mmCIF file of C-alpha atoms in Angstrom:
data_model
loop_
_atom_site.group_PDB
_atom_site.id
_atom_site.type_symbol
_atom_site.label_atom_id
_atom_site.label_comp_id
_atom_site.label_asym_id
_atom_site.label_seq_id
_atom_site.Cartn_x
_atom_site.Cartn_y
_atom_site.Cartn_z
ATOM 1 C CA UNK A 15 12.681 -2.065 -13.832
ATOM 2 C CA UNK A 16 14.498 -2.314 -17.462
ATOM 3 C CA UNK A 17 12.476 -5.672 -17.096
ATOM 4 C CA UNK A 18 8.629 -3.508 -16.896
ATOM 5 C CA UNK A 19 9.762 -1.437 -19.236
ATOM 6 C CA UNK A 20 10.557 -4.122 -21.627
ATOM 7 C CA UNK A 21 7.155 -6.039 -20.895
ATOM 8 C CA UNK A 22 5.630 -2.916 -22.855
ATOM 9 C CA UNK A 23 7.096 -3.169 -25.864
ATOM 10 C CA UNK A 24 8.432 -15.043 -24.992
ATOM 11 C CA UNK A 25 10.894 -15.876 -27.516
ATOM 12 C CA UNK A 26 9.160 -16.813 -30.646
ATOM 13 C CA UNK A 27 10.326 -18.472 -34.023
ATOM 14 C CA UNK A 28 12.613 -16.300 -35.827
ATOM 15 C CA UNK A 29 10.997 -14.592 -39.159
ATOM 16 C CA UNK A 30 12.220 -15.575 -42.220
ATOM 17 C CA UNK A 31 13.021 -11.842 -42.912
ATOM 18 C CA UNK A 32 11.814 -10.034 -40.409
ATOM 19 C CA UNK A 33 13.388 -6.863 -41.800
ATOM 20 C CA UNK A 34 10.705 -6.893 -44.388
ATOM 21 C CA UNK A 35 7.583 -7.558 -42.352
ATOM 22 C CA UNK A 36 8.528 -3.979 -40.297
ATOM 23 C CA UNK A 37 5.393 -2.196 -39.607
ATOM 24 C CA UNK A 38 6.086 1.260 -41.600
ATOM 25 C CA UNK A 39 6.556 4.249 -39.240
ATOM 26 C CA UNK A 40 3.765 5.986 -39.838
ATOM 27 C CA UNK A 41 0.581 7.378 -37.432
ATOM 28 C CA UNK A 42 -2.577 5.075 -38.623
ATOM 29 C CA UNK A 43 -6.129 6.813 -38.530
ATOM 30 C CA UNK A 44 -6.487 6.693 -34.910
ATOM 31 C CA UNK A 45 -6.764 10.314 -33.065
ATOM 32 C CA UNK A 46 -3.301 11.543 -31.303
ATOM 33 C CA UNK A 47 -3.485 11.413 -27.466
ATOM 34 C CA UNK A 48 -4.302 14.126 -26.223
ATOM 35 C CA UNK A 49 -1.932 15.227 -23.119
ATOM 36 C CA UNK A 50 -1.961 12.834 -20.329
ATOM 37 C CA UNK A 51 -0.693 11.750 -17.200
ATOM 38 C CA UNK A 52 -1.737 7.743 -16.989
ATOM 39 C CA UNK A 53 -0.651 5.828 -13.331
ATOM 40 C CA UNK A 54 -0.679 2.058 -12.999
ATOM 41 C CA UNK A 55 -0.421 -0.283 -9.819
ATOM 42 C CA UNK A 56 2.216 -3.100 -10.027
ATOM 43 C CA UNK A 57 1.290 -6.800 -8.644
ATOM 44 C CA UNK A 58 3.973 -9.173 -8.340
ATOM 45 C CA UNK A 59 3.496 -12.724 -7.898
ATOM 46 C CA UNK A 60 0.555 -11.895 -5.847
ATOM 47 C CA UNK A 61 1.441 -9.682 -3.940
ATOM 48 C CA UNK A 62 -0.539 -6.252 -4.203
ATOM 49 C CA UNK A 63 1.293 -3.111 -4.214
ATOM 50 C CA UNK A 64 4.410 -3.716 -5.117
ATOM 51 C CA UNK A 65 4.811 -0.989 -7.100
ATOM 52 C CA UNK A 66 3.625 1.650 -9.218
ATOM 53 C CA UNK A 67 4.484 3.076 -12.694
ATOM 54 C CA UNK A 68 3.289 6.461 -13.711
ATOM 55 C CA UNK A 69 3.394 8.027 -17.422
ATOM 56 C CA UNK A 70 3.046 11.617 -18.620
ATOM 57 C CA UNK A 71 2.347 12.028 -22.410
ATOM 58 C CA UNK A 72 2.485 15.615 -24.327
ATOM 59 C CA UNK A 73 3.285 17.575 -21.010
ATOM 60 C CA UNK A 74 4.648 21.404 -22.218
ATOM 61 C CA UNK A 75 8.473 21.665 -21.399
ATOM 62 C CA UNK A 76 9.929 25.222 -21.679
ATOM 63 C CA UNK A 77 12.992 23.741 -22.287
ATOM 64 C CA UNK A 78 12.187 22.165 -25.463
ATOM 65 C CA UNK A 79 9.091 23.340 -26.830
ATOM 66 C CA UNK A 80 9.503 22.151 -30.149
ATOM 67 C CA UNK A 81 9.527 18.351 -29.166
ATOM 68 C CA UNK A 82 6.346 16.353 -27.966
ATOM 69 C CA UNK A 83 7.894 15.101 -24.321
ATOM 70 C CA UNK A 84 6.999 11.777 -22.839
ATOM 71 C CA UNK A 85 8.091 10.790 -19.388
ATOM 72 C CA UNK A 86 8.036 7.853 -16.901
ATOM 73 C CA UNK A 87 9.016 7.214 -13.687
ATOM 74 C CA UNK A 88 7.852 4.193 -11.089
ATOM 75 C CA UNK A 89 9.618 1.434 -8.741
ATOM 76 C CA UNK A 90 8.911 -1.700 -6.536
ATOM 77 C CA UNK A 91 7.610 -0.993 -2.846
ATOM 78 C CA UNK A 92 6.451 -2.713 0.560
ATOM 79 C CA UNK A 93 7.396 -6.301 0.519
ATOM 80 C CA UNK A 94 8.457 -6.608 -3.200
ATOM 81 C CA UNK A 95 10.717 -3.938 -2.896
ATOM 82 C CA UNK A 96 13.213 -5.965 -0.112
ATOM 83 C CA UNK A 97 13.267 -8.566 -2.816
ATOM 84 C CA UNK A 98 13.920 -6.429 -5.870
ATOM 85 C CA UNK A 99 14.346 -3.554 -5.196
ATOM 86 C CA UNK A 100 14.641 -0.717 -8.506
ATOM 87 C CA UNK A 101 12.982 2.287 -9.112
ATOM 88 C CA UNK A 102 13.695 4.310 -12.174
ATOM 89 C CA UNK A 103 13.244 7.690 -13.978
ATOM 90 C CA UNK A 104 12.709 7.794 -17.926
ATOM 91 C CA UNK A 105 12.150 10.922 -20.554
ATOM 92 C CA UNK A 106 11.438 11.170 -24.187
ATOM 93 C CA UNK A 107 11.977 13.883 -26.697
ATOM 94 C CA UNK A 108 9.958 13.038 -30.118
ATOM 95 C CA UNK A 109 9.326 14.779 -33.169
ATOM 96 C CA UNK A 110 5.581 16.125 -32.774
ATOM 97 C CA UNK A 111 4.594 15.630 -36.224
ATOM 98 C CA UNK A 112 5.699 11.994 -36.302
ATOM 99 C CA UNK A 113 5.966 10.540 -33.030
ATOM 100 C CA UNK A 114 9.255 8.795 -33.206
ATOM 101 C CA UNK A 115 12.206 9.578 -31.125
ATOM 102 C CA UNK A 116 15.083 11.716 -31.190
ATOM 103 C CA UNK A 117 16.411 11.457 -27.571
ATOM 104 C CA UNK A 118 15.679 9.554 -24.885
ATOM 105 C CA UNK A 119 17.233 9.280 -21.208
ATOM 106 C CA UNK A 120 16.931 6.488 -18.528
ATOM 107 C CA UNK A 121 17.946 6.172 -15.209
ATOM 108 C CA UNK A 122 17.577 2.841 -13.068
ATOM 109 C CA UNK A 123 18.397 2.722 -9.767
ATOM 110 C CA UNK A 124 18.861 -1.002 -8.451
ATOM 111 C CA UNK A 125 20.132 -0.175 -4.928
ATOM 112 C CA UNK A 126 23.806 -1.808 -6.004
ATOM 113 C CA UNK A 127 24.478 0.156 -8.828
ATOM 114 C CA UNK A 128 22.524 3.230 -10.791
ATOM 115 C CA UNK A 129 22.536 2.906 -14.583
ATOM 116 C CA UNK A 130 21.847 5.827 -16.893
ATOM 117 C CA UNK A 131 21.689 5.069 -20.573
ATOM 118 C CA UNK A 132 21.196 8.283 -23.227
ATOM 119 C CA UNK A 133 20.460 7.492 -26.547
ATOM 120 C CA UNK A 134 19.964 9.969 -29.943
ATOM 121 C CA UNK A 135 18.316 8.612 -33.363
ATOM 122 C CA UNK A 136 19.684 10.160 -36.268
ATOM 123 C CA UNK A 137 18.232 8.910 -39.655
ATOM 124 C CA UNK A 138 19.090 5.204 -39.529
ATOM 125 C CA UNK A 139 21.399 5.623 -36.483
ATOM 126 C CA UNK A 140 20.694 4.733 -32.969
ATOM 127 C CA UNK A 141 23.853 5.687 -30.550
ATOM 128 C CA UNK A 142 23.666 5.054 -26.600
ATOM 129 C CA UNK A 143 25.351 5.398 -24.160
ATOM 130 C CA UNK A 144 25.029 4.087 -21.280
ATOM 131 C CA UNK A 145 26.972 4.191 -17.770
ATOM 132 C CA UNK A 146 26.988 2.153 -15.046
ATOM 133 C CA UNK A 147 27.896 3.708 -11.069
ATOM 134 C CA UNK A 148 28.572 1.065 -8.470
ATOM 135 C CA UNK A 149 26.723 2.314 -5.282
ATOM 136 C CA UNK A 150 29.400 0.976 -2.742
ATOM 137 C CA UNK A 151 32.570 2.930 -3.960
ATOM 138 C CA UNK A 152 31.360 5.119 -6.482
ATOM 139 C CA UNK A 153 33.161 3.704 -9.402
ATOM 140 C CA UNK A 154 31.611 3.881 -12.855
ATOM 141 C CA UNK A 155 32.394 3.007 -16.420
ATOM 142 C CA UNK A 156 30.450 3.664 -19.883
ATOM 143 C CA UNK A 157 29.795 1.953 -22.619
ATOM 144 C CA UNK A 158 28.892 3.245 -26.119
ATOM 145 C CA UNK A 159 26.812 1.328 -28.659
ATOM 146 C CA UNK A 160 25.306 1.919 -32.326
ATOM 147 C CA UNK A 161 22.313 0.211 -34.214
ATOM 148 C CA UNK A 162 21.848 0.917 -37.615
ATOM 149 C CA UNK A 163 18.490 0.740 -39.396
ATOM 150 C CA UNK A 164 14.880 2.087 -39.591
ATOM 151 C CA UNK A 165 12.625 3.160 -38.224
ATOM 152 C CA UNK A 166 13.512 2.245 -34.784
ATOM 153 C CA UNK A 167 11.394 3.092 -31.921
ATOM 154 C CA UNK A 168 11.928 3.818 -27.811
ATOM 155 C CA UNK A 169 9.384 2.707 -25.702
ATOM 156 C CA UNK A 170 6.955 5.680 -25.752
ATOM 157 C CA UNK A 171 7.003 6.483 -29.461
ATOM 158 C CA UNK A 172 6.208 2.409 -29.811
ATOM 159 C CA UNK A 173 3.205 2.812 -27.728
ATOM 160 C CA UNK A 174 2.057 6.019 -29.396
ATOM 161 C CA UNK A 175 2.176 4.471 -32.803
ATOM 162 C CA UNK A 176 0.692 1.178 -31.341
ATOM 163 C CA UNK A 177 -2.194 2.783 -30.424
ATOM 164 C CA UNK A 178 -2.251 4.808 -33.438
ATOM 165 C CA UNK A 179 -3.102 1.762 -35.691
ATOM 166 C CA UNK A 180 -6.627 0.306 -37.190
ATOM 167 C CA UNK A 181 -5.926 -2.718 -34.537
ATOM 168 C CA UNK A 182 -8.495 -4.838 -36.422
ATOM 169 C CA UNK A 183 -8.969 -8.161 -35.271
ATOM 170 C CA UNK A 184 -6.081 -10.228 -36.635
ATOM 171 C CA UNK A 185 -3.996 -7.194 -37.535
ATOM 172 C CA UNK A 186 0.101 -8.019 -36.432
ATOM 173 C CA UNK A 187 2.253 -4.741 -36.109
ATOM 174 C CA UNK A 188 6.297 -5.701 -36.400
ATOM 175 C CA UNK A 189 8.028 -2.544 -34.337
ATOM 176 C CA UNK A 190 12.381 -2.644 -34.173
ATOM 177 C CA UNK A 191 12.631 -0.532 -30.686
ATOM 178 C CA UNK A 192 15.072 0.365 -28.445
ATOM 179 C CA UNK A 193 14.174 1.397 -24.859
ATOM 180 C CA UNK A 194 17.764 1.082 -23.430
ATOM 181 C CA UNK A 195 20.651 0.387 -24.886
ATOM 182 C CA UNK A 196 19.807 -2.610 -27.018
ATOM 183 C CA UNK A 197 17.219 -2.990 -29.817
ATOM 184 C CA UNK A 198 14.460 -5.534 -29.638
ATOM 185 C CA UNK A 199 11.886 -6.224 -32.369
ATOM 186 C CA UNK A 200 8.563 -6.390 -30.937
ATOM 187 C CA UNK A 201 5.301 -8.433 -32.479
ATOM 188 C CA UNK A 202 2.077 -7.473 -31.617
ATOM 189 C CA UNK A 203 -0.986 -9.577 -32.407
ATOM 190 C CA UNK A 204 -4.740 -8.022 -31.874
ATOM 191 C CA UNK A 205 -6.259 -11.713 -30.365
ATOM 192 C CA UNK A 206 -9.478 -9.451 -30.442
ATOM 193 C CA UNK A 207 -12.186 -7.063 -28.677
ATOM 194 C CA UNK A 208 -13.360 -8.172 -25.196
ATOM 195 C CA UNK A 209 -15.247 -6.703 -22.512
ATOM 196 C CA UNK A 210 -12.394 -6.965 -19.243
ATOM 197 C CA UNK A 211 -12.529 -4.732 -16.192
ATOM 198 C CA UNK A 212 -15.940 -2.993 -16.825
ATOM 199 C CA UNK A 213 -14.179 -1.331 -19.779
ATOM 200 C CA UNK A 214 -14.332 -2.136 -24.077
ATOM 201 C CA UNK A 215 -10.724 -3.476 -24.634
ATOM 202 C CA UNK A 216 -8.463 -4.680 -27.646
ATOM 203 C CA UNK A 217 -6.581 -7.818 -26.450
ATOM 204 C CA UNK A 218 -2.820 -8.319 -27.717
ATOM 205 C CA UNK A 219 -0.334 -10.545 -27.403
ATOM 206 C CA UNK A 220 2.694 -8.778 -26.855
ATOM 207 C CA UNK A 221 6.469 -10.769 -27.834
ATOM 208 C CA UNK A 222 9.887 -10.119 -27.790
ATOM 209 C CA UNK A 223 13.047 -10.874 -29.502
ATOM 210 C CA UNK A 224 16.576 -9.774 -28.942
ATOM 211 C CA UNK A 225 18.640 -7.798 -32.585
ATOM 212 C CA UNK A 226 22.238 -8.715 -32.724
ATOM 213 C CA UNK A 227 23.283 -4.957 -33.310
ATOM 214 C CA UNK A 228 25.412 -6.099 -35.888
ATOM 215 C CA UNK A 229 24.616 -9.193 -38.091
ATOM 216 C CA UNK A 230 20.478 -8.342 -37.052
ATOM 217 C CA UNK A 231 19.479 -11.564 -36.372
ATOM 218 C CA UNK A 232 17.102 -12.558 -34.178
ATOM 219 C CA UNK A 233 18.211 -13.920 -30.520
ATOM 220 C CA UNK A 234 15.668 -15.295 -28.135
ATOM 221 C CA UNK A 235 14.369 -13.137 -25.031
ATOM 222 C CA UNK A 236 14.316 -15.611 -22.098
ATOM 223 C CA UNK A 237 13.141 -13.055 -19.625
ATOM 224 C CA UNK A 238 9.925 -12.785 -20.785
ATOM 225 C CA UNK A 239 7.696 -15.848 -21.695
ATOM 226 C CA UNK A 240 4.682 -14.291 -22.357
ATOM 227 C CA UNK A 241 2.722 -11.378 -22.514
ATOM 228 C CA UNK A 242 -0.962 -10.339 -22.833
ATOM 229 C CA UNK A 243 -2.112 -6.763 -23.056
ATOM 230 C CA UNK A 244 -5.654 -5.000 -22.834
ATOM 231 C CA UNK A 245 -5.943 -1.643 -24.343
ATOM 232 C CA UNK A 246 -8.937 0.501 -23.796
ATOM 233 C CA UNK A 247 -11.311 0.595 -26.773
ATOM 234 C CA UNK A 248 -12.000 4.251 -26.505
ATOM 235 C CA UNK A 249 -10.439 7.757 -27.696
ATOM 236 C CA UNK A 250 -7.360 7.072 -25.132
ATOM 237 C CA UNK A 251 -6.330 3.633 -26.085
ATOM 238 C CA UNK A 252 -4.131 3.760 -23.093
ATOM 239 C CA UNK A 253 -3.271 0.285 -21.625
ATOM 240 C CA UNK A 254 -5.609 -1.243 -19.035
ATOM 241 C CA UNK A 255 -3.893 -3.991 -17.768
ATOM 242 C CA UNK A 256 -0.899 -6.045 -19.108
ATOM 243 C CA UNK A 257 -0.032 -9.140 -17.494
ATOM 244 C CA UNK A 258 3.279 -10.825 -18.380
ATOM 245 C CA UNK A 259 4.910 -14.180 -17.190
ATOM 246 C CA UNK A 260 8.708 -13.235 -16.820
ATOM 247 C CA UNK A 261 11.977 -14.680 -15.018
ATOM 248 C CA UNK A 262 11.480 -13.074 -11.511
ATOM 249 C CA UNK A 263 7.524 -14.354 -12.138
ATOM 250 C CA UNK A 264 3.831 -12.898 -12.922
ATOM 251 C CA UNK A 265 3.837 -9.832 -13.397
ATOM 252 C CA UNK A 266 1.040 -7.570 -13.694
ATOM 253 C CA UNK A 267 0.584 -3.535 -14.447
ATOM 254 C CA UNK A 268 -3.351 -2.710 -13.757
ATOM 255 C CA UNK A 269 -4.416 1.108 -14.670
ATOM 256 C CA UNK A 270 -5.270 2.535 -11.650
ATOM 257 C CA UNK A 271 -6.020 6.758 -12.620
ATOM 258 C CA UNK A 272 -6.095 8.799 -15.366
ATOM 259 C CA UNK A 273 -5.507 12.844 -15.654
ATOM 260 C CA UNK A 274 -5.662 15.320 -18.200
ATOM 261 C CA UNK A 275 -2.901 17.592 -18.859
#
């Protein structure tokens, strides 16, 4: 599921300096979402149904009412699910004026083991921490990493400033995130506007590359070979389909319901 996950956010040539092609953290001219919760069927090689993923965007939480709180939760089912089987929990805590993160929690269950990785941004520092529980005797160990520079951003706050953007035809968006425990930098490319499932759209590209935490430079990502997203051309810009070749094969996340909040 870390692998879905990641297909939001195909090795390509390493920038010259990609430090200095970073998109600047800050909202473009496009309206805020307005709260959502956004659900999406998973195909898999084919074969329909084999999953779902299901997002919640500026849902009130009592508990911390002075963050905007983004959530996710999904896994494989029916036939996919006794190949690879995962299902997964994920929350958000961003600042509501900016969008970018300030804690964010994951939990992947991949019937083996159960990782949870927790990670806090403070100024230029990421810090996560992640733990890993074997299912089969209950043993577990934890890791602790650090990534310093900014702005990074986790999954959600990448999407919400994605969408946030002009996302003119040719327009390329450069976006350091970190959804688990290691940072990525993302590159978007707007390929252009397109009628595709009955709806407006804004076709992407989508890539990937790996950040050595430490030196920063760029390592391939050989799980995912390509990706192509569709966002809908409309107040929402919420994704409509994304389709990604990756190492356990084509995957595809089509929107299947929307509902206000």
């Amino acid at each position: 599921m870390k692998t879905l996950f990641l297909l939001l956010a195909s090795a390509l040539p390493a920038l010259a300096d990609w430090k200095t092609e970073v998109t600047p953290a800050k909202l473009g001219p496009h309206p805020k979402l307005t709260p959502l919760a956004v659900e999406y069927r998973l195909t898999w090689n084919g074969m329909l149904n084999a999953g779902k993923l299901n997002f919640t965007f500026g849902a009130p939480d009592p508990k911390f009412p002075s963050d905007y709180n983004a959530k996710a939760s999904g896994g494989s089912s029916g036939l996919a699910s006794t190949l690879y089987k995962t299902k997964f929990t994920m929350m958000s805590r961003l600042d509501p004026a900016t969008l970018r993160p300030r804690v964010a929690v994951g939990v992947a269950d991949e019937g083996d083991e159960v990782n949870t990785t927790r990670t806090t941004w403070t100024g230029p520092l990421v810090k996560s921490e992640q733990t890993i529980r074997i299912t089969k005797n209950g043993k577990s160990g934890t890791i602790n990493s650090e990534f310093r520079f900014t702005p990074v951003h986790d999954i959600f706050s990448a999407m919400l400033h994605v969408r946030s953007q002009k996302l003119a035809d040719g327009d390329k968006l450069v976006i350091p995130l970190q959804p688990f425990d290691k940072p990525y930098l993302m590159t978007v490319n707007v390929l252009g506007h397109e009628k595709f499932a009955g709806r407006d759209t804004i076709k992407m590209s989508v890539a990937l590359q790996k950040i050595d935490p430490k030196t920063k430079a760029l390592l391939p990502y050989k799980k995912m070979k390509s990706s192509t997203l569709w966002l809908s051309d409309d107040a929402n810009r919420i994704p409509v389909e994304l389709r990604s070749e990756v190492f356990i094969g084509d995957v595809r996340m089509t929107l299947s319901g929307t509902r206000k909040l």
